[in-house]
Amino acid sequence: MTAEAKKAPPKSYIEDGHTLRSWFFSTDHKGIAVLYLVSITLFFFVGGAAATLIRLELLSPNGFILSNDAYNRLFTIHGVIMVWFFLIPSIPNTFGNFLIPIMIGAKDLAFPKLNLASWWIFVFAGCFVIAALLIGGVDTGWTFYAPFSTMFSNGYVIPAVVGVFISGFSTILTGLNFIVTVHRLRAPGMTWFRLPLFVWSIYATSLVMVLATPVLATTLLLIFAERVFGLGFFDPQLGGDPVLYQHMFWFYSHPAVYIMVLPAFAVMSELMTAFSKKHIFGYKVIAFSSLAIAGLGFLVWGHHMFVAGESVYVGLVFSVLSFTIAVPSAIKVFNWTATMRKGYVSFDAPMLFALGFIGLFVIGGLTGLFVAATGLDVHLTRTYFVIAHFHFIMVGGTVSCYFGALHFWWPKMTGRMYPEMPGRIVALLIFFGFMLTFMPQFILGWLGMPRRYHLYPPEFQVLNVLSSAGASILAVAYTAPLFYLAWSLFYGKRAGLNPWGAAGLEWMIPSPPPRENFETVPVVTWEAYPYPLEPQPVAKEDGR
Amino acid sequence: MSDALPAVHEQFQAPGQQLEADRLGLWVFLASEAMLFGAVFFALTVYHLIHPAAMHAATSRLDLVTGVIGTAVLLTSSTTMALAVKAAREGRRTEALIVLVGTVLLGLAFEAIKVHDWFDEYDQGLYPPMGPPFPLPQPAARLYFHLYFVSTGLHAVHLAVGILLVAGVAASLLSNRMKLPERTVTVEMVGLYWQFVDIVWIFLFPTLYLVSR
Amino acid sequence: MPSRLAFVGVWLVLLALLGISMAVTLLELGPWHAALNMILAAASAVLVVWFDMHLRESSGILKLFATGTIIFLLIMFSFGLADWPTR
Ligand code: HEM
Ligand SMILES: [Cu+2]
């Protein structure tokens, strides 16, 4: 199609309807992605507010604003909201929803109504958790360990547990939808090995979602039944074993950390290729390592229980397997860095986030090996070392990638460019603010400061103040995009089809995409990441 | 695939593709359900393992006769459901209707037996949080009955959903709102769910009634 | 798709397995009966999945998902149950 006078271009998904109803009840995967984006952003700031208070409290060794009980409730609500209402849905439910159908050349997910239902279930679940927070909070920690949660806690465990339980169905249904979509809706020519690696990684995530989340559901159901009906399951007086609770919880929760980080891997492969203008290094290795991580992720849960009373022999096995899971993760990191070699690397904001991810994820992953060593873990477990370890991965890694993805696909989702300079500044602030916040926590943990206490010996104060200072930088850096992205919605430069000159079906359709994504079903004849791109006839649409 | 196929939703290009998507979706859902029940079985197995004596004492209080009858009923219903799918695929409406109604009745029979069991056990004091005093000396026997009530309850709830679904299919067949073989896929999906719930019982029965006896 | 008679045949086998399971239980075989009971249950479940749930005639991907789920359940049981006997 050349100079032929084109008919009016199809309306974008945003212009497809202007009523609230058209947003809240549309089954369009792109609209639902936006719903998720807005709702998890709200949760992110609720969880962030709790974190701010925690860091504020820890400025002083003797706790100057919060009671013991209030402190317990704060870190619990922080964990519950950040894990289940921000991180787990973050990349899959927003960018996965938005991109998977487009990347595989489909019009929508396989079950659009189910997709909409997932969002409503998610919001419904969120109401319970927010209610738990408002009526007084929960003091068990995000892990809801029995028998404290079942027999002794006087917090509002029930609404929190019900909220998390319900949110699990949203996760399961989303994972199911993605799995079926990737299997059944790929466009002609879109073979498995032509899929963007984003799709592979989200597919692996979906498998974990579907297989692990139901175990959490059962575990929470047992807590519920024990608290409400007095049916003891983990009550030591009856011969119940609290370690059984931990087995069940971590059978879900270790795989769940991969639900949180695999999507970041998904984003990484896209960012590194787009900003190096190079084919990915080792496509198949990355694709299969995603599946390997998803599978191996089910074999290591016992590394959370080395000191909980688990058998030492079993602990040993879990420890060794935990070391092996670092291998596929490391392979990926090497592949991403190798992708940059001899590429035309540019340092736009998304790429800065991606590079930040590499630095922070490597530190998080390596310290994972420390805590996976049974002997060392006796010293490090339940200290700030563990806190720093998983924040490096989940916040340094995944949240950085989430922001990288947000900047990278913002032009596609909204049709507008974000302002580049603030984007880069925020990327740098997040990296350095993060380092300042969590590096001192490694040292604190090494020195023996336990987690989950707000009182600590005065000699730890300097490191804690440093950490809180870093947290205040993070607070600014995480809030700033809210403003400049909102600004860009109205005043940002028009993006055009492909502002990054990136490969992938999503960059061949208008920004924002029309309701149907593609006018005609695309026929794919190329491999993923065919850089350098052949000059595309339609690609250069002047930014205006 | 069969000759007449239902209308295709916009995200699909061909009816066969939609059918395969529905099937895969249901199996993935069942995988998820299997993990849900798997965790219940895991807890049960652990307590069988670490409290053999108490579990033996507790198991012996269950009524083996109603247990076996219930199991046979469910095994039969699995067969009637399979026959319903076959009849649907081959377009035999009346036959499908008969076996579907049969399935519903078998499901109801099972639920009736289970409710009878529960009342019976309650009267014996086997529901530890309430009712007459618990008759067994071992504390861990209570653990057993807690898990017994949760697992049979969870199964019964799933079965109740299945009964509603099968009854719904039967009703829309009866009122001619559903055409066969065009809507075979609906019968198939409901059938898969039903038989999955049967399988849960196939494992629950020995786990609860037999292994520690 | 198998004939109606085949489904009835499967049903008879299922009932027979249930009968054997009861016999095994009542015969007081000591610790053996627990293992036998579970094996018989697994056999019945396989019959239901393979025939009644039509996995036999289903595409390879469905078979893969069905077996995959069993593998993940086995992981839960093998790794999890290994804990108590080795404490
Ligand atoms: C390189 C592979 C990894 C290894 C070997 C590893 C190892 C460990 C170990 C042994 C613990 C337990 C420490 C303790 O409680 O004493 C732990 C805790 C934790 N890890 Fe990792 N980890 C790895 C990657 C990850 C990833 C990718 C994430 C998240 C996306 C993650 C999130 C967590 C969380 C949330 C905890 C603490 C949970 C809690 O106790 O509240 N880890 N890790
Ligand atoms: Cu872990």
PDB file of N, CA and C in Angstrom, chain B residues 3-40:
ATOM      1  N   ASP B   3     -19.390 -31.884  11.716  1.00  0.00           N
ATOM      2  CA  ASP B   3     -19.782 -31.066  10.565  1.00  0.00           C
ATOM      3  C   ASP B   3     -20.214 -29.657  10.960  1.00  0.00           C
ATOM      4  N   ALA B   4     -21.216 -29.574  11.842  1.00  0.00           N
ATOM      5  CA  ALA B   4     -21.744 -28.263  12.170  1.00  0.00           C
ATOM      6  C   ALA B   4     -21.013 -27.712  13.376  1.00  0.00           C
ATOM      7  N   LEU B   5     -20.435 -26.540  13.240  1.00  0.00           N
ATOM      8  CA  LEU B   5     -19.677 -25.985  14.360  1.00  0.00           C
ATOM      9  C   LEU B   5     -20.252 -24.642  14.763  1.00  0.00           C
ATOM     10  N   PRO B   6     -20.037 -24.282  16.026  1.00  0.00           N
ATOM     11  CA  PRO B   6     -20.629 -23.039  16.521  1.00  0.00           C
ATOM     12  C   PRO B   6     -19.948 -21.821  15.922  1.00  0.00           C
ATOM     13  N   ALA B   7     -20.589 -20.674  16.100  1.00  0.00           N
ATOM     14  CA  ALA B   7     -20.010 -19.425  15.629  1.00  0.00           C
ATOM     15  C   ALA B   7     -18.693 -19.184  16.346  1.00  0.00           C
ATOM     16  N   VAL B   8     -17.782 -18.506  15.658  1.00  0.00           N
ATOM     17  CA  VAL B   8     -16.443 -18.298  16.205  1.00  0.00           C
ATOM     18  C   VAL B   8     -16.345 -16.901  16.781  1.00  0.00           C
ATOM     19  N   HIS B   9     -15.729 -16.796  17.966  1.00  0.00           N
ATOM     20  CA  HIS B   9     -15.499 -15.470  18.531  1.00  0.00           C
ATOM     21  C   HIS B   9     -14.426 -14.750  17.738  1.00  0.00           C
ATOM     22  N   GLU B  10     -14.420 -13.408  17.867  1.00  0.00           N
ATOM     23  CA  GLU B  10     -13.597 -12.614  16.961  1.00  0.00           C
ATOM     24  C   GLU B  10     -12.107 -12.885  17.108  1.00  0.00           C
ATOM     25  N   GLN B  11     -11.659 -13.325  18.302  1.00  0.00           N
ATOM     26  CA  GLN B  11     -10.216 -13.502  18.444  1.00  0.00           C
ATOM     27  C   GLN B  11      -9.716 -14.764  17.756  1.00  0.00           C
ATOM     28  N   PHE B  12     -10.645 -15.592  17.293  1.00  0.00           N
ATOM     29  CA  PHE B  12     -10.221 -16.817  16.626  1.00  0.00           C
ATOM     30  C   PHE B  12     -10.425 -16.700  15.131  1.00  0.00           C
ATOM     31  N   GLN B  13      -9.655 -17.498  14.397  1.00  0.00           N
ATOM     32  CA  GLN B  13      -9.824 -17.482  12.953  1.00  0.00           C
ATOM     33  C   GLN B  13     -10.610 -18.665  12.458  1.00  0.00           C
ATOM     34  N   ALA B  14     -10.624 -19.744  13.234  1.00  0.00           N
ATOM     35  CA  ALA B  14     -11.300 -20.941  12.755  1.00  0.00           C
ATOM     36  C   ALA B  14     -11.954 -21.645  13.934  1.00  0.00           C
ATOM     37  N   PRO B  15     -13.077 -22.325  13.670  1.00  0.00           N
ATOM     38  CA  PRO B  15     -13.763 -23.007  14.768  1.00  0.00           C
ATOM     39  C   PRO B  15     -12.892 -24.055  15.437  1.00  0.00           C
ATOM     40  N   GLY B  16     -12.103 -24.783  14.654  1.00  0.00           N
ATOM     41  CA  GLY B  16     -11.255 -25.807  15.244  1.00  0.00           C
ATOM     42  C   GLY B  16     -10.304 -25.204  16.263  1.00  0.00           C
ATOM     43  N   GLN B  17      -9.799 -24.005  15.916  1.00  0.00           N
ATOM     44  CA  GLN B  17      -8.872 -23.322  16.807  1.00  0.00           C
ATOM     45  C   GLN B  17      -9.551 -22.975  18.130  1.00  0.00           C
ATOM     46  N   GLN B  18     -10.794 -22.544  18.046  1.00  0.00           N
ATOM     47  CA  GLN B  18     -11.513 -22.181  19.264  1.00  0.00           C
ATOM     48  C   GLN B  18     -11.759 -23.405  20.127  1.00  0.00           C
ATOM     49  N   LEU B  19     -12.136 -24.507  19.489  1.00  0.00           N
ATOM     50  CA  LEU B  19     -12.397 -25.728  20.230  1.00  0.00           C
ATOM     51  C   LEU B  19     -11.142 -26.183  20.963  1.00  0.00           C
ATOM     52  N   GLU B  20     -10.015 -26.159  20.242  1.00  0.00           N
ATOM     53  CA  GLU B  20      -8.769 -26.584  20.874  1.00  0.00           C
ATOM     54  C   GLU B  20      -8.383 -25.656  22.019  1.00  0.00           C
ATOM     55  N   ALA B  21      -8.671 -24.366  21.853  1.00  0.00           N
ATOM     56  CA  ALA B  21      -8.376 -23.423  22.919  1.00  0.00           C
ATOM     57  C   ALA B  21      -9.223 -23.730  24.147  1.00  0.00           C
ATOM     58  N   ASP B  22     -10.515 -24.000  23.935  1.00  0.00           N
ATOM     59  CA  ASP B  22     -11.388 -24.314  25.061  1.00  0.00           C
ATOM     60  C   ASP B  22     -10.888 -25.550  25.802  1.00  0.00           C
ATOM     61  N   ARG B  23     -10.534 -26.559  25.030  1.00  0.00           N
ATOM     62  CA  ARG B  23     -10.082 -27.801  25.667  1.00  0.00           C
ATOM     63  C   ARG B  23      -8.822 -27.563  26.478  1.00  0.00           C
ATOM     64  N   LEU B  24      -7.852 -26.891  25.864  1.00  0.00           N
ATOM     65  CA  LEU B  24      -6.600 -26.654  26.578  1.00  0.00           C
ATOM     66  C   LEU B  24      -6.873 -25.826  27.826  1.00  0.00           C
ATOM     67  N   GLY B  25      -7.721 -24.815  27.677  1.00  0.00           N
ATOM     68  CA  GLY B  25      -8.056 -23.984  28.833  1.00  0.00           C
ATOM     69  C   GLY B  25      -8.606 -24.817  29.963  1.00  0.00           C
ATOM     70  N   LEU B  26      -9.474 -25.754  29.634  1.00  0.00           N
ATOM     71  CA  LEU B  26     -10.055 -26.557  30.709  1.00  0.00           C
ATOM     72  C   LEU B  26      -9.020 -27.464  31.358  1.00  0.00           C
ATOM     73  N   TRP B  27      -8.165 -28.041  30.554  1.00  0.00           N
ATOM     74  CA  TRP B  27      -7.141 -28.917  31.151  1.00  0.00           C
ATOM     75  C   TRP B  27      -6.188 -28.129  32.023  1.00  0.00           C
ATOM     76  N   VAL B  28      -5.856 -26.924  31.604  1.00  0.00           N
ATOM     77  CA  VAL B  28      -4.979 -26.110  32.449  1.00  0.00           C
ATOM     78  C   VAL B  28      -5.686 -25.789  33.760  1.00  0.00           C
ATOM     79  N   PHE B  29      -6.971 -25.504  33.661  1.00  0.00           N
ATOM     80  CA  PHE B  29      -7.737 -25.262  34.876  1.00  0.00           C
ATOM     81  C   PHE B  29      -7.710 -26.487  35.791  1.00  0.00           C
ATOM     82  N   LEU B  30      -7.864 -27.665  35.199  1.00  0.00           N
ATOM     83  CA  LEU B  30      -7.839 -28.885  36.009  1.00  0.00           C
ATOM     84  C   LEU B  30      -6.461 -29.094  36.634  1.00  0.00           C
ATOM     85  N   ALA B  31      -5.418 -28.720  35.904  1.00  0.00           N
ATOM     86  CA  ALA B  31      -4.073 -28.827  36.484  1.00  0.00           C
ATOM     87  C   ALA B  31      -4.012 -28.010  37.762  1.00  0.00           C
ATOM     88  N   SER B  32      -4.582 -26.826  37.673  1.00  0.00           N
ATOM     89  CA  SER B  32      -4.595 -25.934  38.819  1.00  0.00           C
ATOM     90  C   SER B  32      -5.387 -26.545  39.984  1.00  0.00           C
ATOM     91  N   GLU B  33      -6.537 -27.096  39.664  1.00  0.00           N
ATOM     92  CA  GLU B  33      -7.365 -27.745  40.682  1.00  0.00           C
ATOM     93  C   GLU B  33      -6.629 -28.925  41.298  1.00  0.00           C
ATOM     94  N   ALA B  34      -5.880 -29.640  40.462  1.00  0.00           N
ATOM     95  CA  ALA B  34      -5.157 -30.797  40.971  1.00  0.00           C
ATOM     96  C   ALA B  34      -4.133 -30.358  42.012  1.00  0.00           C
ATOM     97  N   MET B  35      -3.485 -29.226  41.767  1.00  0.00           N
ATOM     98  CA  MET B  35      -2.518 -28.747  42.754  1.00  0.00           C
ATOM     99  C   MET B  35      -3.239 -28.321  44.030  1.00  0.00           C
ATOM    100  N   LEU B  36      -4.411 -27.728  43.881  1.00  0.00           N
ATOM    101  CA  LEU B  36      -5.190 -27.303  45.056  1.00  0.00           C
ATOM    102  C   LEU B  36      -5.485 -28.493  45.957  1.00  0.00           C
ATOM    103  N   PHE B  37      -6.014 -29.567  45.358  1.00  0.00           N
ATOM    104  CA  PHE B  37      -6.306 -30.756  46.164  1.00  0.00           C
ATOM    105  C   PHE B  37      -5.017 -31.460  46.573  1.00  0.00           C
ATOM    106  N   GLY B  38      -4.011 -31.368  45.704  1.00  0.00           N
ATOM    107  CA  GLY B  38      -2.730 -31.986  46.035  1.00  0.00           C
ATOM    108  C   GLY B  38      -2.218 -31.518  47.379  1.00  0.00           C
ATOM    109  N   ALA B  39      -2.365 -30.248  47.644  1.00  0.00           N
ATOM    110  CA  ALA B  39      -1.872 -29.720  48.911  1.00  0.00           C
ATOM    111  C   ALA B  39      -2.649 -30.307  50.081  1.00  0.00           C
ATOM    112  N   VAL B  40      -3.966 -30.519  49.896  1.00  0.00           N
ATOM    113  CA  VAL B  40      -4.752 -31.139  50.965  1.00  0.00           C
ATOM    114  C   VAL B  40      -4.245 -32.556  51.215  1.00  0.00           C
TER     115      VAL B  40
END
